[in-house]
Short mmCIF file of C-alpha atoms and ligand atoms in Angstrom, two decimals:
data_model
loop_
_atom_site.label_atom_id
_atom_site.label_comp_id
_atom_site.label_asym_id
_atom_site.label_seq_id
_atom_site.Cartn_x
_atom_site.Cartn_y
_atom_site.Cartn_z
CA UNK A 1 92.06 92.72 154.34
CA UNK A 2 93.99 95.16 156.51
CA UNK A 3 92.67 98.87 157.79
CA UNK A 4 95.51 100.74 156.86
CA UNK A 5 94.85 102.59 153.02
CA UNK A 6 96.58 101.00 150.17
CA UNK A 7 99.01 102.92 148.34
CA UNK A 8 99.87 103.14 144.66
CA UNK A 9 103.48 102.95 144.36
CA UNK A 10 105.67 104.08 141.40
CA UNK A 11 108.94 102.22 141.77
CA UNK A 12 109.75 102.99 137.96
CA UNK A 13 109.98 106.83 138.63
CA UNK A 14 111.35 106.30 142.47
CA UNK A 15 114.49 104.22 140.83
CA UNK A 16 114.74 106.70 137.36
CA UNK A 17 115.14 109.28 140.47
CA UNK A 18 117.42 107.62 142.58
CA UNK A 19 119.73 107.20 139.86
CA UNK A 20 119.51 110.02 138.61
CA UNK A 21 120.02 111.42 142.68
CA UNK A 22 123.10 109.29 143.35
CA UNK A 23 125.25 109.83 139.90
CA UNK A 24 127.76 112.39 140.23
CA UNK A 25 127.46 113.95 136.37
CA UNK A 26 130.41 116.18 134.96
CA UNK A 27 129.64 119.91 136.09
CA UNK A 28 126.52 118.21 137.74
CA UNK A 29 125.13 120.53 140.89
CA UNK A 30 123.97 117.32 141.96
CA UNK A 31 126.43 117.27 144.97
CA UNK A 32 124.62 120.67 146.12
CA UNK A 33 121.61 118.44 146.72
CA UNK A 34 117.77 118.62 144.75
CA UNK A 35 114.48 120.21 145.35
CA UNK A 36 111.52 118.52 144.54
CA UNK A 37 108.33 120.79 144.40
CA UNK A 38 104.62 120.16 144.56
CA UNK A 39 101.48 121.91 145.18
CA UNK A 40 99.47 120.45 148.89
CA UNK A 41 98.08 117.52 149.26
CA UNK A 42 99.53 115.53 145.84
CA UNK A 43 101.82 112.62 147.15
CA UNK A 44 104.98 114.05 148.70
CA UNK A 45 105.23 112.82 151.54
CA UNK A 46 103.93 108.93 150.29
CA UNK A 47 106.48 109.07 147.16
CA UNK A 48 109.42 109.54 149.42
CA UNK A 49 108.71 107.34 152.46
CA UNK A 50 107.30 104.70 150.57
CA UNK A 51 109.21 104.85 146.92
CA UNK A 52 111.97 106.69 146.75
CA UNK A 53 113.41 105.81 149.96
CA UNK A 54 113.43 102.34 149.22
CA UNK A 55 114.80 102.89 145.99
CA UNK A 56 117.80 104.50 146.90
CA UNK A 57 118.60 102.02 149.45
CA UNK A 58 118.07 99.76 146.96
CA UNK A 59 120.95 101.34 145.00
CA UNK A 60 123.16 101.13 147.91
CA UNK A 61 122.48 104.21 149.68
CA UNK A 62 122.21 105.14 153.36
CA UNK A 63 119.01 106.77 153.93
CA UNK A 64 118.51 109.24 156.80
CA UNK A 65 114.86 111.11 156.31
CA UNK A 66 113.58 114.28 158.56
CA UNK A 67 109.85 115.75 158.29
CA UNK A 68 110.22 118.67 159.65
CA UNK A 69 106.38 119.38 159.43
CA UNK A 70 105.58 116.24 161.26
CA UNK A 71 105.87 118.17 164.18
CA UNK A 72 105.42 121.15 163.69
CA UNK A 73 106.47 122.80 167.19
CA UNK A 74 109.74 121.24 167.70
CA UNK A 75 112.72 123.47 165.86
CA UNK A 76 113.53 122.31 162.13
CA UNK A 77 117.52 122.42 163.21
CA UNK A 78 116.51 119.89 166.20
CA UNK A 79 114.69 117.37 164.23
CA UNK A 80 117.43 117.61 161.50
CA UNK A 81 120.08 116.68 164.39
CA UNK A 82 117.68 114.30 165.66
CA UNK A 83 117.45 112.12 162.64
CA UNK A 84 121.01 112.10 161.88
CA UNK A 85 121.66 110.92 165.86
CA UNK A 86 118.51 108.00 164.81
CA UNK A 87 120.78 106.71 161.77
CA UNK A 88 123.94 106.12 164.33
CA UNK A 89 122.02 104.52 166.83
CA UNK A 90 122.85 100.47 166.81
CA UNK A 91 126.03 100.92 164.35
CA UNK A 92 128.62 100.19 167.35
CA UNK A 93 131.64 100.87 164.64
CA UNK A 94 130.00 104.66 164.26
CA UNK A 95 129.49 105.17 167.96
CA UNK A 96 133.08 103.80 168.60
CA UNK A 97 134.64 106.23 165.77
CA UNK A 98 133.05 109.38 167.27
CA UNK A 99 133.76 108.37 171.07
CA UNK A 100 137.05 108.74 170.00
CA UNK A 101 136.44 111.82 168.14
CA UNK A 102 135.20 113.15 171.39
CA UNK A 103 137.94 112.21 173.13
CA UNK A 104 137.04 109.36 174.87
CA UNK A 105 140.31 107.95 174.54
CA UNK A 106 139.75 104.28 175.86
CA UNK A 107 136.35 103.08 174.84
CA UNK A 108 136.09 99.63 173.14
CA UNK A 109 133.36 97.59 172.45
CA UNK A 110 132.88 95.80 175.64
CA UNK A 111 132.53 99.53 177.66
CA UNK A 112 131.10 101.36 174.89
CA UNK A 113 129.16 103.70 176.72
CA UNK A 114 128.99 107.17 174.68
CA UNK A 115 125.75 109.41 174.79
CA UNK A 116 124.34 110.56 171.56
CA UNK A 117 123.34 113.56 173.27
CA UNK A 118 126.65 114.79 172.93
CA UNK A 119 126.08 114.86 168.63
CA UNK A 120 124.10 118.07 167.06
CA UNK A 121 124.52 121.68 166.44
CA UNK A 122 126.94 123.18 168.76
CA UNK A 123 127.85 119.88 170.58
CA UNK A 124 131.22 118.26 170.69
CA UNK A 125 130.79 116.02 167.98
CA UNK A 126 129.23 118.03 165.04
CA UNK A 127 126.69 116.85 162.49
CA UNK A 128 129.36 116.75 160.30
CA UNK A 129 131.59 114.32 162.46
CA UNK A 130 128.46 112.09 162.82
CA UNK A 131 127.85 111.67 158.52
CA UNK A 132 131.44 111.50 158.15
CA UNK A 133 131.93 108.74 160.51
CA UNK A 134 128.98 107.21 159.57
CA UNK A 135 130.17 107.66 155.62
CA UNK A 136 133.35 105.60 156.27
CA UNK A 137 132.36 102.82 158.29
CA UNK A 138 129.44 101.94 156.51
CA UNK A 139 131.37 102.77 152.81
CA UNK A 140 128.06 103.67 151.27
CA UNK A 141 126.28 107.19 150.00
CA UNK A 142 124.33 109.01 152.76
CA UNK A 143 121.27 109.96 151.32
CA UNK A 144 119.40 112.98 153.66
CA UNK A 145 116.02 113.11 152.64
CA UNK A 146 114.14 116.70 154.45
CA UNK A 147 110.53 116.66 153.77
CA UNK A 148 108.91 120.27 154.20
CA UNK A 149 112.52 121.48 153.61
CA UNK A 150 111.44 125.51 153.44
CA UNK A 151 110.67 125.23 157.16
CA UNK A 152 114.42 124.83 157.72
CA UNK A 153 115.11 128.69 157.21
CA UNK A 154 112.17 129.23 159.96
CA UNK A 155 114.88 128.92 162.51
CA UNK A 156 118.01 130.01 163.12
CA UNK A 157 119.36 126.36 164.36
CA UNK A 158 117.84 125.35 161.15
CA UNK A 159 119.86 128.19 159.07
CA UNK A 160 122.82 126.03 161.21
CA UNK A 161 121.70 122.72 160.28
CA UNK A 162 121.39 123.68 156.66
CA UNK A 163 124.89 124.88 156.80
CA UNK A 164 126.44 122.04 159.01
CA UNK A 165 125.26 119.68 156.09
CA UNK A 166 126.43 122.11 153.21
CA UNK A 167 130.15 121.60 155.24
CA UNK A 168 129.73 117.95 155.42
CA UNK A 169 128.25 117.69 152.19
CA UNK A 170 131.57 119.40 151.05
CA UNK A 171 133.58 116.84 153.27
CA UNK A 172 131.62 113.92 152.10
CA UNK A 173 131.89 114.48 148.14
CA UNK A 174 135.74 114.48 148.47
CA UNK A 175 137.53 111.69 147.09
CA UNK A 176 138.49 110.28 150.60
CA UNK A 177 134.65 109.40 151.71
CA UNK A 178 131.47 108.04 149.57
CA UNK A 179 129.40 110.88 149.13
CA UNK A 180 126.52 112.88 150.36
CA UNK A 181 123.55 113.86 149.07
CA UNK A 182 120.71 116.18 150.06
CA UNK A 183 117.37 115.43 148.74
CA UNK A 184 114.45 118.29 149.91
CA UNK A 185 110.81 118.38 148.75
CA UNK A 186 108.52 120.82 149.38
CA UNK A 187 105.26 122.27 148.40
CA UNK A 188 106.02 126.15 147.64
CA UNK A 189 108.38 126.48 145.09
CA UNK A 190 109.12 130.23 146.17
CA UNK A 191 110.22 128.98 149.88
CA UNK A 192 112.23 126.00 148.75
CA UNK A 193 113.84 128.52 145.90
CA UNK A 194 114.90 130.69 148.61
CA UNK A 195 117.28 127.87 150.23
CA UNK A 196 118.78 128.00 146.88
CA UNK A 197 118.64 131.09 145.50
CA UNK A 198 121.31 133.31 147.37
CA UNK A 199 124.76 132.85 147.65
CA UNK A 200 124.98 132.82 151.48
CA UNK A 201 122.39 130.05 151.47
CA UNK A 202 123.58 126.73 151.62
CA UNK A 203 122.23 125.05 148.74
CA UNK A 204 122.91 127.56 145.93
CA UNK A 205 122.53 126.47 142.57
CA UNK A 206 120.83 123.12 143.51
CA UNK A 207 118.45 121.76 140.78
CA UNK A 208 114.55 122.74 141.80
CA UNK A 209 112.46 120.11 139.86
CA UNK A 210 109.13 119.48 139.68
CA UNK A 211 107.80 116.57 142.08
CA UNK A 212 105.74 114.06 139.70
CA UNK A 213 102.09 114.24 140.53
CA UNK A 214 100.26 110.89 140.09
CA UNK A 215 98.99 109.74 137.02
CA UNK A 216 96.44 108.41 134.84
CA UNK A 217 98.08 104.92 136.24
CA UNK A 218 97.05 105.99 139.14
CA UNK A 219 93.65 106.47 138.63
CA UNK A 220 93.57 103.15 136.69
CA UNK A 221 94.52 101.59 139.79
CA UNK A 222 91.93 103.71 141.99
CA UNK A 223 89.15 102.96 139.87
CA UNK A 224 89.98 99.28 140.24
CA UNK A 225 90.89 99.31 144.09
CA UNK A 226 88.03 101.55 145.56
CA UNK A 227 85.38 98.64 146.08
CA UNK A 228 82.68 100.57 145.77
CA UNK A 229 79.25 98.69 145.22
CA UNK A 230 79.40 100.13 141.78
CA UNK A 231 82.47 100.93 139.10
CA UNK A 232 83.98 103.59 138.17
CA UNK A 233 85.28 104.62 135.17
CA UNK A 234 89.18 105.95 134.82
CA UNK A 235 88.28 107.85 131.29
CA UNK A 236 86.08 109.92 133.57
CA UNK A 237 87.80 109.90 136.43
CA UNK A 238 91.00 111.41 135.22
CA UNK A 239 90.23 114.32 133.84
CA UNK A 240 88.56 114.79 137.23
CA UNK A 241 91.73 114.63 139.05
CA UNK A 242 93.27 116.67 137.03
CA UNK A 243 90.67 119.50 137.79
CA UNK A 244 90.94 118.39 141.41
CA UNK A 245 94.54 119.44 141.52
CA UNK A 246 96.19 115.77 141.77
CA UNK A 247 94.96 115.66 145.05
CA UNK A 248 93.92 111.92 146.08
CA UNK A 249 92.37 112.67 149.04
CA UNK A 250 89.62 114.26 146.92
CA UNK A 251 88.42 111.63 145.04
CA UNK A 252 88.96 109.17 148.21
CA UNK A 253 86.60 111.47 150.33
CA UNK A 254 83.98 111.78 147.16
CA UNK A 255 83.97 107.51 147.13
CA UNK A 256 83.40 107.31 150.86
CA UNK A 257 79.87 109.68 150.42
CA UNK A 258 78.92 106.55 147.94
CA UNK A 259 80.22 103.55 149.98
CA UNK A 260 77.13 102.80 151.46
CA UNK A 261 74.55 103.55 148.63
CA UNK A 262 74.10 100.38 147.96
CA UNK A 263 70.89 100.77 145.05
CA UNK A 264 72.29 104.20 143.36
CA UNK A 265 71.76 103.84 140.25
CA UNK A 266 74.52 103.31 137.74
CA UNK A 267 73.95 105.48 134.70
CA UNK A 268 73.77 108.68 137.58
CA UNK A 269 77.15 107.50 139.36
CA UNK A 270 79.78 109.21 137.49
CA UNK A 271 77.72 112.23 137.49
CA UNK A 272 76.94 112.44 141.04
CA UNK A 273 80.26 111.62 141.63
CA UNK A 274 82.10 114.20 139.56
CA UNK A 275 79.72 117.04 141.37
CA UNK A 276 80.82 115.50 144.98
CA UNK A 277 84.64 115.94 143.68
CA UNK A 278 84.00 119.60 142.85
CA UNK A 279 81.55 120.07 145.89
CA UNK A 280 84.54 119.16 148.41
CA UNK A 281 87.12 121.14 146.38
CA UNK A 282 84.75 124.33 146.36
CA UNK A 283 84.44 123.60 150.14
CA UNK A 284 87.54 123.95 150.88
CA UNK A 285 88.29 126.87 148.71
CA UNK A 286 85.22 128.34 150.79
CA UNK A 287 87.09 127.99 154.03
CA UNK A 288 89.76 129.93 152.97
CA UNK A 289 88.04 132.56 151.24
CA UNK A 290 86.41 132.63 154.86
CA UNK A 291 89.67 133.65 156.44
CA UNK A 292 90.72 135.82 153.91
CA UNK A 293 87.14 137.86 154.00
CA UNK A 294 87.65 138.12 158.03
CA UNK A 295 91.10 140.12 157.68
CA UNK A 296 90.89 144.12 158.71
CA UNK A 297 91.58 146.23 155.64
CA UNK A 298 95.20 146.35 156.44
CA UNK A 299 95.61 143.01 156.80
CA UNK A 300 93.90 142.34 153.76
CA UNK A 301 95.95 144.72 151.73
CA UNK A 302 99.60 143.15 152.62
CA UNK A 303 98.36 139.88 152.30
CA UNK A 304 96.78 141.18 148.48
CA UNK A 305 99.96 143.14 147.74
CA UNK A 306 102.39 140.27 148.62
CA UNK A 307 100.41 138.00 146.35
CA UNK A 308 100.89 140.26 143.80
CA UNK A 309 104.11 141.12 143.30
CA UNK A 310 105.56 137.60 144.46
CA UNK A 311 109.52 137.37 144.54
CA UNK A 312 110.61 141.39 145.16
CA UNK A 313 108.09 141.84 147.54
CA UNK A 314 109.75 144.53 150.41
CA UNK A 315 107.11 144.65 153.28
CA UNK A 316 108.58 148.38 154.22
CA UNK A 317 109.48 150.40 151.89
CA UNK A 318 107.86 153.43 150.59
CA UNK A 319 106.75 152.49 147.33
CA UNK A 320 104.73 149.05 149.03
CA UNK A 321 103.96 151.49 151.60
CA UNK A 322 101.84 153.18 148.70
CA UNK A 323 100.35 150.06 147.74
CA UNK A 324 99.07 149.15 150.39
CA UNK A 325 97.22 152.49 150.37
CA UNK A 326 95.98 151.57 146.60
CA UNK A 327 94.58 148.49 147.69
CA UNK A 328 92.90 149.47 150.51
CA UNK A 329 91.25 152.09 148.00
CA UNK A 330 90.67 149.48 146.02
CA UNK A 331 88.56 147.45 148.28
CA UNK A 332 86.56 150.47 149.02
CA UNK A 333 87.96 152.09 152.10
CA UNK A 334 86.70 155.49 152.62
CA UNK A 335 89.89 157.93 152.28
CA UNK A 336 90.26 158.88 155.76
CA UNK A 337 90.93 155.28 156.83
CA UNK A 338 93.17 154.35 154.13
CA UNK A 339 96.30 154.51 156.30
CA UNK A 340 99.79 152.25 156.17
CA UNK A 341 102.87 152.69 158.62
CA UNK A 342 105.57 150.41 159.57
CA UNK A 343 104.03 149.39 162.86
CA UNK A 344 100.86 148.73 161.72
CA UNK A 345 101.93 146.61 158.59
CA UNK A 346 104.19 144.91 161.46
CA UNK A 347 101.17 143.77 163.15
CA UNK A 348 99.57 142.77 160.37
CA UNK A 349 102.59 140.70 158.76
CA UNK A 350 102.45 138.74 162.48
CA UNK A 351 98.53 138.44 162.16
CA UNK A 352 98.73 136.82 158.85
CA UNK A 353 101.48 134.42 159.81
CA UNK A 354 99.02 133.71 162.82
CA UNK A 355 96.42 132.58 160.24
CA UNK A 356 98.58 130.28 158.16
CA UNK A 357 98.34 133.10 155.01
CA UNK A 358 101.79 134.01 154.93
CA UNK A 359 105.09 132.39 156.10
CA UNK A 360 108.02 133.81 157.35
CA UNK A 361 112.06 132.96 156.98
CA UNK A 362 114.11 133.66 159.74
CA UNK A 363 116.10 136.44 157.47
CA UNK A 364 112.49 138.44 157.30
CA UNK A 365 111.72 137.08 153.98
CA UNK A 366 108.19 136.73 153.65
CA UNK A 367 106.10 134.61 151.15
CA UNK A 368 102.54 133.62 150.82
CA UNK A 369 101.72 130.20 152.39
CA UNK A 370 100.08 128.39 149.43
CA UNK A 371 100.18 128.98 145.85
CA UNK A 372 96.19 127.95 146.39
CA UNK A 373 95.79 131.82 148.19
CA UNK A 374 97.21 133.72 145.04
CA UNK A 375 94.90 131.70 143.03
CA UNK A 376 91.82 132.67 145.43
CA UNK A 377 92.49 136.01 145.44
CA UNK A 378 93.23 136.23 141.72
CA UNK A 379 90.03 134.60 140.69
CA UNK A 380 88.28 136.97 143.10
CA UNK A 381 89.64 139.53 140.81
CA UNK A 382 91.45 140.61 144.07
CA UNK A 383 95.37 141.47 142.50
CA UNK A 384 93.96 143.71 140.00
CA UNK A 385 96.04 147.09 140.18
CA UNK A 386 98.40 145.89 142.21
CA UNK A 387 101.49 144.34 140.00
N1 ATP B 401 100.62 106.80 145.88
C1 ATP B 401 99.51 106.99 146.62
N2 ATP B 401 98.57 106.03 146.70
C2 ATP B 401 97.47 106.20 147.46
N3 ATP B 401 97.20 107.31 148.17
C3 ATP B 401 98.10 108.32 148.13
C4 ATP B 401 99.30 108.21 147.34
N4 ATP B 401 99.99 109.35 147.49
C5 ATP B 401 99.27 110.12 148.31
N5 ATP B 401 98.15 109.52 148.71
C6 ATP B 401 97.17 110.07 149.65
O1 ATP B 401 97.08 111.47 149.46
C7 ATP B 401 97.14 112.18 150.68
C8 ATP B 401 98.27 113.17 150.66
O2 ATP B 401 99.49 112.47 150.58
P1 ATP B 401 100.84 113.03 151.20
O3 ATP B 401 100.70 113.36 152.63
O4 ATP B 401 101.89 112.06 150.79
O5 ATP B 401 100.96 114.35 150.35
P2 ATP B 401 101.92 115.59 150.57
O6 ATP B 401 102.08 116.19 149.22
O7 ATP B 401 103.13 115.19 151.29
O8 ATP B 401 101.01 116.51 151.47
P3 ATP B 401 101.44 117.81 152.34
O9 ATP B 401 101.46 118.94 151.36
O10 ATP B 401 100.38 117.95 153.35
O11 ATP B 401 102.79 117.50 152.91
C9 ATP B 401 97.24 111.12 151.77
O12 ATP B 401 95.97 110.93 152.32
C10 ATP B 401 97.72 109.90 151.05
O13 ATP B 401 97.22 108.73 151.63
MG1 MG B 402 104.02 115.98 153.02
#
């Protein structure tokens, strides 16, 4: 046995979606690249390091992947140059190509000394130089996988990564090299539509799909891999998952509270189990309802009226001025304090992104951080008046 958690994989989908990826249709916006949403939590991350990715290389691809939430300080644009510099490293033919490129006139093999510091944004050899070198001595597909894509419009070197790979995507997908394709998931469909949505954004007109969320194979597979001293049963397990969002981690966390009851008894299980599922999702809805109850009424407000009107939400002008006003009558303010001005709904905008409520694009495009909040506040009967 081995300590590190077992994973369902789905190589059926992850090579349906490769294929589907890597073909270059008739009036397909493939080349522009695909989005791949899905809520928190539900297998993102997993799918594409552990199916997809293989899949594609599988079919032949070159496959260069960037988290940019894996760490979460350095700048999106960096850690998009940084992966693309990781994928050259060792390929001598690549590293002679853009020596040259850079004007090292006399390097061969035997001297090759040429720093890969000198690839990236702003650098002498550009992102694009790199995947097009790489591109033509390898002969295959570059595949450029960007987990937690929406982060890349956080930054302004990001804005310049995204459009460094829109030129070399554009270089690539010419008949003289073998193609380039840009594959980003994310878990907010509003913040991955806005890297596609306008026409100055590098991606418009790219496909946004829905990521597929695990499946009642999957809990098959749970309820037979979990060891517990007891079994469960999938028919009852499923619909649990469902209700748990699709999140794995929930059911995983409900098993480990049984792993050591050795003598429960087995007609209770599926009942005590099913109320520890919804105890740890309620849980975790209660620590967010926590930070939303502990905003000041202005904060509270901006947060409420961004949820509400979702997509055309304009943080200054009058007429959200004015609803912010409405809300904070709503939630009982007495009229004297019910007050909204550009500064203060400044601070406010910068205390919410402090909290993790709201996100931010570099452009001043705001959006609220998970779809989860809207629901919160919307079963709290919090949006009412507010469209
Ligand atoms: N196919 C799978 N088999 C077993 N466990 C899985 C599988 N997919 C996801 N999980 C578990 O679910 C949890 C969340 O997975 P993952 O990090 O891939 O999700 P994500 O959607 O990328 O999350 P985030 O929104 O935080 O980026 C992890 O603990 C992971 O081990
Ligand atoms: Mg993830």
């Amino acid at each position: 046995m081995t300590n590190i958690a077992p994973i369902f994989h789905r190589p059926d989908l992850a090579k349906r979606l490769a294929c589907q990826i890597l073909v270059a249709g008739v009036g397909s916006a493939a080349g522009s690249g695909v989005f791949l949403a899905a809520p928190r939590r539900t297998g993102k991350s997993t799918f594409a390091r552990e199916d997809l990715r293989p899949a594609l290389e599988a079919e032949g691809a070159l496959v260069v992947y960037a988290d940019l939430w894996a760490n979460p300080t350095a700048d999106p644009g960096l850690v998009i140059s940084n992966a693309i510099r990781a994928s050259l490293v060792g390929n001598e033919g690549v590293i002679l190509r853009l020596a040259k490129r850079a004007g090292m006139s006399k390097v061969s093999f035997g001297n090759l000394s040429f720093d890969l510091d000198r690839v990236g944004l702003g650098k002498d050899v550009s992102l694009t130089d790199a995947l097009v070198a790489l591109s033509d001595e390898t002969g295959q597909m570059i595949v450029l996988l960007i987990d937690e894509a929406q982060h890349a419009i956080t930054s302004d070197a990001g804005i310049a990564a995204l459009f460094a790979l829109k030129a070399a995507r554009d270089e690539l997908n010419s008949s003289q090299h073998h193609g380039l394709r840009i594959v980003c998931t994310g878990s907010n469909r509003d913040k991955l539509a806005m890297l596609r949505n306008s026409k100055d954004q590098a991606f418009f007109g790219a496909p946004l799909v829905n990521f597929p969320l695990l499946g009642r194979d999957y809990i098959d597979w749970f309820c037979k891999e979990i060891r517990l001293p007891f079994q469960l049963d999938p028919e009852q397990v499923w619909p649990l998952f469902i209700e748990a969002g699709y999140r794995p981690e929930l059911l995983g966390s409900a098993a480990d509270q049984f792993r050591f009851e050795f003598d429960v008894d087995a007609t209770v299980v599926p009942q005590k189990f099913a109320e520890e599922v919804r105890r740890l999702a309620e849980e975790l809805n209660e620590v967010q309802r926590g930070v939303i109850h502990s905003l000041t009424p202005i904060q509270s407000a901006v947060l409420r009226v961004m949820a509400a009107t979702d997509q055309q939400y304009a943080p200054f002008e009058a007429a959200t001025l004015e609803k912010y006003r409405k809300a904070m009558q709503l939630a009982g303010q007495p009229p004297e304090e019910v007050k909204a001005d550009v500064p203060g709904v400044q601070q406010a905008l910068i205390a919410l992104q402090d909290k993790k409520l709201i996100w931010r694009a570099a452009r001043g495009v705001y959006a609220v951080e998970e779809r989860n909040i809207i629901d919160l506040l919307k079963a709290d009967g919090l949006l009412e008046g507010l469209a």
